[in-house]
Coordinates of C-alpha atoms and ligand atoms in Angstrom, one line a residue:
X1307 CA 142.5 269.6 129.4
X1308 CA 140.1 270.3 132.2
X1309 CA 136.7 271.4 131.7
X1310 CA 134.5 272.9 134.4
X1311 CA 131.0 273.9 133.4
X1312 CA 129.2 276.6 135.1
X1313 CA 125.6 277.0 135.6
X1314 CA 124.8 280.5 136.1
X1315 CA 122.8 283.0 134.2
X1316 CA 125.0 282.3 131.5
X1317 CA 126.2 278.5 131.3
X1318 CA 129.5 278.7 130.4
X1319 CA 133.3 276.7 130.4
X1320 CA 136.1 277.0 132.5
X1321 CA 139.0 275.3 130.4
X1322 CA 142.3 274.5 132.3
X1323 CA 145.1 273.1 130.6
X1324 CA 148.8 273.5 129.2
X1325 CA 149.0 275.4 126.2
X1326 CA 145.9 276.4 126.0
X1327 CA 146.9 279.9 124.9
X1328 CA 147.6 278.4 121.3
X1329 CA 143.8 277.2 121.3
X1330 CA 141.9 280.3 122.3
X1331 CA 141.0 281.1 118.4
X1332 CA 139.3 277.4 118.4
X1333 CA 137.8 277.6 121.4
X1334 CA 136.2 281.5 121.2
X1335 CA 135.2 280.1 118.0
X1336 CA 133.5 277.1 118.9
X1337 CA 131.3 279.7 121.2
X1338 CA 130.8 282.8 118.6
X1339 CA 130.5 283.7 115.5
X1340 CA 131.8 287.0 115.8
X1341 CA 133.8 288.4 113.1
X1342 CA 135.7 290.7 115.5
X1343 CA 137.4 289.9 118.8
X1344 CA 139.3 293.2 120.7
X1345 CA 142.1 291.6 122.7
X1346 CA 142.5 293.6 126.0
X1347 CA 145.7 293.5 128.1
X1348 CA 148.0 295.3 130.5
X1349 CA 151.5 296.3 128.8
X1350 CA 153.3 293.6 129.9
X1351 CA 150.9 290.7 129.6
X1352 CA 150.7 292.2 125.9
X1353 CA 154.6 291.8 125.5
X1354 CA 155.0 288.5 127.0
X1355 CA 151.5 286.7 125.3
X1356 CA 149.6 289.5 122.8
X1357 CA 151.1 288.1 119.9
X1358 CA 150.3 284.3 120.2
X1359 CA 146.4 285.3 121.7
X1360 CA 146.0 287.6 118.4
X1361 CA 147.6 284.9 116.3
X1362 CA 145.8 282.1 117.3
X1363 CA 142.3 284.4 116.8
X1364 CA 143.4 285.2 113.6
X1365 CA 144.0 281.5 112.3
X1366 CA 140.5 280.7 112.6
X1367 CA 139.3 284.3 110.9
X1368 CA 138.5 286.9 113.4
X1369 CA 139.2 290.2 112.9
X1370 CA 141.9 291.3 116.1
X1371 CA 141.9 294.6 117.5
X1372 CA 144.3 294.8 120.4
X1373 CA 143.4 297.1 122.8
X1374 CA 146.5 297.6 125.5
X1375 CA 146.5 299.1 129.2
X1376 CA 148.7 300.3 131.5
X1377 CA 149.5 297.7 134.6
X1378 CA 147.9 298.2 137.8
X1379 CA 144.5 299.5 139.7
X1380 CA 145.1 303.2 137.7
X1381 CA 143.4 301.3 135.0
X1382 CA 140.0 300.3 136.3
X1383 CA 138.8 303.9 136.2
X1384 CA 135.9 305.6 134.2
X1385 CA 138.5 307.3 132.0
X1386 CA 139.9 304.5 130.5
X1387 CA 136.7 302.6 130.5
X1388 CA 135.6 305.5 128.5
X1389 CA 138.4 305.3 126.2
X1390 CA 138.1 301.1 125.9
X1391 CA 134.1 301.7 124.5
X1392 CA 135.4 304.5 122.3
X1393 CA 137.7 302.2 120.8
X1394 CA 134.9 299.5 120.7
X1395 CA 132.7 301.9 118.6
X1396 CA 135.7 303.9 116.4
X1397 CA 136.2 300.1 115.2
X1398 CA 132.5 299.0 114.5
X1399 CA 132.2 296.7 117.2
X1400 CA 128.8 295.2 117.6
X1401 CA 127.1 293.3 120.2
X1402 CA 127.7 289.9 118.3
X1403 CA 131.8 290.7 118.3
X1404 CA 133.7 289.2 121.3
X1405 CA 136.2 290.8 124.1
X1406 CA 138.6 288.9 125.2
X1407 CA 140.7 289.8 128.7
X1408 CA 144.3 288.7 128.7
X1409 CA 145.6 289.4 132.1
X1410 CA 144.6 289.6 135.9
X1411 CA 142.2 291.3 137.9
X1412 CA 142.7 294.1 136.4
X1413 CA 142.2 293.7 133.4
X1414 CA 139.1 291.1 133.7
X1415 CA 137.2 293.5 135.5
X1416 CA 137.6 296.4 133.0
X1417 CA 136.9 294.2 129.8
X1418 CA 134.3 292.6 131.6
X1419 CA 132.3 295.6 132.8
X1420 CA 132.9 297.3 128.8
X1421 CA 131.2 294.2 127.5
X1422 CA 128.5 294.0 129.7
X1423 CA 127.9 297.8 128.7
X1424 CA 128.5 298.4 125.3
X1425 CA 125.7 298.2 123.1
X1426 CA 124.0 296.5 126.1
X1427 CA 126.3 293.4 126.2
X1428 CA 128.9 291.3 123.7
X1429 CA 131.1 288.5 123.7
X1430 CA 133.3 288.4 126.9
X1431 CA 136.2 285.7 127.6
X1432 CA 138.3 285.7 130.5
X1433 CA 141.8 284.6 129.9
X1434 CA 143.4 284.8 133.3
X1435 CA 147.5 285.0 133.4
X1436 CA 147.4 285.4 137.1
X1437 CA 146.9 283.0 140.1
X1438 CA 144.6 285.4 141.5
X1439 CA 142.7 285.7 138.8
X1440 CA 142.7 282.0 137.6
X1441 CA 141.4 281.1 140.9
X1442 CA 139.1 283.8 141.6
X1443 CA 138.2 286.8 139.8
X1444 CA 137.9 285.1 136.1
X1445 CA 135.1 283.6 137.4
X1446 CA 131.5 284.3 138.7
X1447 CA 130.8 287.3 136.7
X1448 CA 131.9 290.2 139.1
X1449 CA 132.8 293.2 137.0
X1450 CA 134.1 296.4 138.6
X1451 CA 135.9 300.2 138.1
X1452 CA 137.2 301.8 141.1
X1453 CA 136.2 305.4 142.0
X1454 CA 137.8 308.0 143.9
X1455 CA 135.8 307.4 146.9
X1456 CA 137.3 303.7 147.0
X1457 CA 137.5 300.4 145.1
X1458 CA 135.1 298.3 143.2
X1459 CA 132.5 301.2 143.5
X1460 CA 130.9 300.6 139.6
X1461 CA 130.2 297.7 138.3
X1462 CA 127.8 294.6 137.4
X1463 CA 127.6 291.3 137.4
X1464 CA 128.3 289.6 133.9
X1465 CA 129.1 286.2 133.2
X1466 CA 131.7 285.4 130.5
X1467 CA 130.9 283.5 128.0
X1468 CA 134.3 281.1 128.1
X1469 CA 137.2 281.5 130.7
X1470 CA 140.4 279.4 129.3
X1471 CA 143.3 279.1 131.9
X1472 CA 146.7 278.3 130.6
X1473 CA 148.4 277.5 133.9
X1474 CA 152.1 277.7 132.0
X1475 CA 151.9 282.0 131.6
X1476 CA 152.0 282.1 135.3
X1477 CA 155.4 281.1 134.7
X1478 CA 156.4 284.5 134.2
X1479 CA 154.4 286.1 137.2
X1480 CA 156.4 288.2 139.7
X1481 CA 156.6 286.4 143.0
X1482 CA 154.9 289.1 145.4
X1483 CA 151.7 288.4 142.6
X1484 CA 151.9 284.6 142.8
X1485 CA 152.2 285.1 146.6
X1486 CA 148.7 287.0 146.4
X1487 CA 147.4 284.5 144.3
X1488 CA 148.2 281.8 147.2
X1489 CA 146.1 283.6 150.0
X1490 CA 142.6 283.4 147.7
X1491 CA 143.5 279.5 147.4
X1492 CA 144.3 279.7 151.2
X1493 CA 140.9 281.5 151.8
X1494 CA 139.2 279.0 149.9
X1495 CA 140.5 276.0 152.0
X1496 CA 139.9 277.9 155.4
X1497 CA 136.6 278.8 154.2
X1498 CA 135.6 274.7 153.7
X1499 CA 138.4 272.2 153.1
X1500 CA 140.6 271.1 156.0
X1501 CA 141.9 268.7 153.8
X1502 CA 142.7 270.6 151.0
X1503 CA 144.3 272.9 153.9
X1504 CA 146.3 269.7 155.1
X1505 CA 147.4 269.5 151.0
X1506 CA 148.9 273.0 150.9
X1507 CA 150.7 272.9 153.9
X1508 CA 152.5 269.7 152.3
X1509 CA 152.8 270.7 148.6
X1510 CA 153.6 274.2 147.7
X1511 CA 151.1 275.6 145.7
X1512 CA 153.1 275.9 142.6
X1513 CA 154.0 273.0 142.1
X1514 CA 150.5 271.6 142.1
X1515 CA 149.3 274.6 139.7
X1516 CA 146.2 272.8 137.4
X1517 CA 144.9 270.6 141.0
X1518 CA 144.7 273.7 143.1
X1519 CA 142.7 276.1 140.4
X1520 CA 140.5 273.2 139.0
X1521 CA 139.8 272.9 143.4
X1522 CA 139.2 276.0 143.9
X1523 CA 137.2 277.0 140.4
X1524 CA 134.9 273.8 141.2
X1525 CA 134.6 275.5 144.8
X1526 CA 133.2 279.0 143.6
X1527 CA 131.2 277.6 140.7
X1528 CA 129.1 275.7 143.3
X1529 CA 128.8 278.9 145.8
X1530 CA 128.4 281.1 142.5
X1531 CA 125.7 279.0 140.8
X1532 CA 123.7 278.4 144.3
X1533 CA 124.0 282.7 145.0
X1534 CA 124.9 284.4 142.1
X1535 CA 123.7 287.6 142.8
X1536 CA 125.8 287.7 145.8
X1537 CA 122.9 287.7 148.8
X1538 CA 124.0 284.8 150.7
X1539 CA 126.4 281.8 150.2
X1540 CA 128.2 283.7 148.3
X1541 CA 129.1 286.1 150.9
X1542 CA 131.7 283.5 152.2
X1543 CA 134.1 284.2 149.3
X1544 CA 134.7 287.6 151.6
X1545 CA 136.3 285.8 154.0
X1546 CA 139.5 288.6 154.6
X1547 CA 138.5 291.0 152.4
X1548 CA 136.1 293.1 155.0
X1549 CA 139.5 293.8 157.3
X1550 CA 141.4 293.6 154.4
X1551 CA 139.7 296.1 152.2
X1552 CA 140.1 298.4 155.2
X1553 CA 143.9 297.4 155.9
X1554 CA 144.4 298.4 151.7
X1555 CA 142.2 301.5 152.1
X1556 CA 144.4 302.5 155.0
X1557 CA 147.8 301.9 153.2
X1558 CA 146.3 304.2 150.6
X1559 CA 146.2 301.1 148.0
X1560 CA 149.6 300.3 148.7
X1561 CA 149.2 296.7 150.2
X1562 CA 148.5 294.2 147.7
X1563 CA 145.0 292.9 148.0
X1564 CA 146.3 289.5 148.7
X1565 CA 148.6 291.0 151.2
X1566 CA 145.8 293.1 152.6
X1567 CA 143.5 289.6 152.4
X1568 CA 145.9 287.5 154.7
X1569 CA 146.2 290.1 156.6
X1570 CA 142.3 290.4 157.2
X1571 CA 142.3 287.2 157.4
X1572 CA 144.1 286.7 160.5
X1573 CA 142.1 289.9 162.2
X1574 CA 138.9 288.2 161.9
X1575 CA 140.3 284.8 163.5
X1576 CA 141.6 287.1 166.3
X1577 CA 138.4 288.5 166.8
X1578 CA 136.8 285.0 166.8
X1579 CA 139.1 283.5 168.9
X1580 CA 138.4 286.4 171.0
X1581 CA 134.7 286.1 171.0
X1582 CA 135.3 282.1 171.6
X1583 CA 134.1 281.4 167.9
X1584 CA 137.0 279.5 167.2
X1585 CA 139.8 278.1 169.5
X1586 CA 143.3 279.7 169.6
X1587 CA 144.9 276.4 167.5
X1588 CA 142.2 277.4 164.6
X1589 CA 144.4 281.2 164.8
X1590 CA 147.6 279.4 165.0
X1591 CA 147.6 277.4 161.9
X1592 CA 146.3 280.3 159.9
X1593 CA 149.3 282.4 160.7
X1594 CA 151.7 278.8 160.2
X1595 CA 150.1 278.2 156.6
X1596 CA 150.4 282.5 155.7
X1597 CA 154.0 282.5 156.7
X1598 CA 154.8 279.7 155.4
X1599 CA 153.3 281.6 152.0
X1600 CA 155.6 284.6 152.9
X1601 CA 152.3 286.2 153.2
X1602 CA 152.1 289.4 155.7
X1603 CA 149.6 289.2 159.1
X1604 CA 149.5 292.2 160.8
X1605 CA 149.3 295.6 159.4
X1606 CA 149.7 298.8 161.5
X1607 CA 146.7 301.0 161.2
X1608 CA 144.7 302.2 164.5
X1609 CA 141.4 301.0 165.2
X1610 CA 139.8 304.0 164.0
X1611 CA 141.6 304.4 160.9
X1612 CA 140.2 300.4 160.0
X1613 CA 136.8 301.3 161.5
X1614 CA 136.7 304.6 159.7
X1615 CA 137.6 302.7 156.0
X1616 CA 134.8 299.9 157.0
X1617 CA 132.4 302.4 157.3
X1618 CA 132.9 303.6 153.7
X1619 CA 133.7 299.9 152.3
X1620 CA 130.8 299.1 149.8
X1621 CA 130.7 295.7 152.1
X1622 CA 128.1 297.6 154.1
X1623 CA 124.3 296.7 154.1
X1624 CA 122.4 299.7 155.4
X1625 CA 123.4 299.4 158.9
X1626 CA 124.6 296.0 158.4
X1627 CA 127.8 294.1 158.0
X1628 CA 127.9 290.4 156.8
X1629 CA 131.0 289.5 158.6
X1630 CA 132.7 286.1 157.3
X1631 CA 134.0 283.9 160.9
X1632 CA 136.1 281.2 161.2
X1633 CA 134.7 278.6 163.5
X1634 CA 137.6 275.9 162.4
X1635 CA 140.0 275.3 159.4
X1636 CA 137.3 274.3 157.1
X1637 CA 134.5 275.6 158.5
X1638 CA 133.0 279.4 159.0
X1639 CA 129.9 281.2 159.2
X1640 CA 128.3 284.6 157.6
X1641 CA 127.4 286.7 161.1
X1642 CA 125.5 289.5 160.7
X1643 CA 126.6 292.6 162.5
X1644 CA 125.0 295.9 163.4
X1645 CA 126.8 299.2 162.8
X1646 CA 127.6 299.5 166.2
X1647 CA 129.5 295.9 167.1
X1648 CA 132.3 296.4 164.2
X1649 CA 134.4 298.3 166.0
X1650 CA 134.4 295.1 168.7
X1651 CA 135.5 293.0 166.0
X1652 CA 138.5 294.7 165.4
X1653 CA 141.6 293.5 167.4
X1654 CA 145.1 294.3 167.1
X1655 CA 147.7 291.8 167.9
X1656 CA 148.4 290.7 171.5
X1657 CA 144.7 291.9 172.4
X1658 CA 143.1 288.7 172.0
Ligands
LIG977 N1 135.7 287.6 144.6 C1 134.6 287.2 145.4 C2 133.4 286.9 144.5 O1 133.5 286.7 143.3 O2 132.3 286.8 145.0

């Protein structure tokens, strides 16, 4: 078993290992005393793994409540927040119970943001079942409910207490999801490892499962616990998610975010290359490592419509835009833009 401490406002684990699933009663226990933990988890997730999670917290004496969600971004809304804490309190729940999140994004974020809110915070543990999640939104303590007016418009940040990653329940993950999975760890390299770049054009990503997420959890634990709050460094982890948020605002949620993040990806490398930040080889073996993926790189939305969705994209400051730009394979920068360059940033294909 791996074990990656973070240092954040909360010091916590990130366990990676085999079989892990069959320890998560020893290991929530070894960090809480709580006589109750509620097991959150999507439908599926719940068929495939509920019953060992809620076994293995029963061996050790909790109390398990499973709490179970329909798949998808329909569940990160206030209503079934709402209905998660009203559950939480029907069942007695206090502060010193735990939560734990069996799933992806999805699900982490919910959980996450109920037990940073009920009774003013309990237990949280992260149990990611996707690549995306294992490599990204698990950690750092983001927590988040989508509103009408666009994604990711509530939330806090709240670290959990434990996050243990059994890389072997990917097993059963849906291609298209593992595919989305592979542009975070491909944002992560771009963002600061050439050679770790270099690695995943050789080995497929898969077949390298517990090396890629112990790289890339060790590579946001040291932006996260340098900028938790989210006011510098940490900017960098938005690296194809300004262009992409717009591209998945524009397909009305319909592009995957990983999708949507490859895709912005490659529109902020042609804008760079286009602005001479980076040279036109830098755009060429982004777009050999995303096909090679199967990921998408272009999207068909018009200037406006991206421009428009930007506007309204949480990602702006006031007037400002922290833009994250490529400068090589391993290597970008967080440029500051004013309201009125963005729409010069955004290039279509055969423009640059
Ligand atoms: N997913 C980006 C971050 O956690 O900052």
């Amino acid at each position: 078993m791996i074990a990656i401490p973070v240092s954040a406002s909360q010091e916590y684990q990130v366990l990676i290992g085999p079989g892990l699933l069959d320890e998560l009663g020893t290991q929530v226990r070894a960090i809480s005393m709580a006589r109750t933990a509620a097991l959150v988890a999507g439908e599926n997730v719940f068929s495939l793994y509920g019953q060992r999670a809620r076994a293995s917290l029963e061996a050790v004496g909790f109390r398990v409540l499973c709490f179970v969600i329909k798949p998808g971004e329909e569940s990160k809304s206030l209503a079934e927040y709402g209905r998660l804490l009203q559950f939480l309190a029907e069942n007695r729940l206090t502060r010193s119970d735990v939560l734990v999140a069996l799933g992806g994004g999805v699900t982490g974020d919910l959980t996450g943001f109920a037990a940073a809110t009920y009774q003013r915070g309990m237990g949280f543990v992260q149990v990611p079942t996707t690549l995306l999640a294992a490599v990204d939104s698990s950690v750092g303590g983001k927590t988040a409910l989508n509103l009408e007016s666009g994604k990711n418009q509530v939330g806090c940040f709240y670290q959990p207490h434990l996050v243990l990653c059994d890389p072997l329940l990917q097993k059963t993950l849906p291609e298209e999801e593992y595919r989305c999975g592979c542009a975070e760890v491909i944002k992560y390299a771009v963002l600061n490892d050439e050679a770790f770049f270099e690695r995943l054009r050789r080995i497929e990503i898969r077949d390298q499962l517990e090396e890629v997420i112990q790289r890339c959890v060790e590579k946001k634990r040291d932006i996260v616990e340098e900028d938790e709050y989210d006011r510098g460094k940490r900017r960098l982890l938005n690296l194809g998610h300004t262009f992409g948020h717009a591209v998945e605002a524009c397909s009305g949620f319909t592009i995957l975010h990983g999708h949507a993040v490859a895709i912005g990806m490659v529109m902020v490398t042609r804008a760079a290359l286009r602005k001479g930040f980076c040279s036109q080889e830098t755009l060429r073996r982004l777009l050999e490592i995303l096909t090679q993926y199967g990921l998408p790189t272009e999207a068909p939305y018009s200037h406006n419509s991206l421009l428009q969705a930007i506007y309204a994209d949480k990602k702006m400051e006031g007037n400002t835009l922290h833009l994250i730009v490529p400068e090589k394979i391993g290597r970008c920068k967080i440029l500051p833009l004013g309201i009125e360059e963005i729409g010069d940033w955004i290039i279509q294909e055969g423009e640059e």
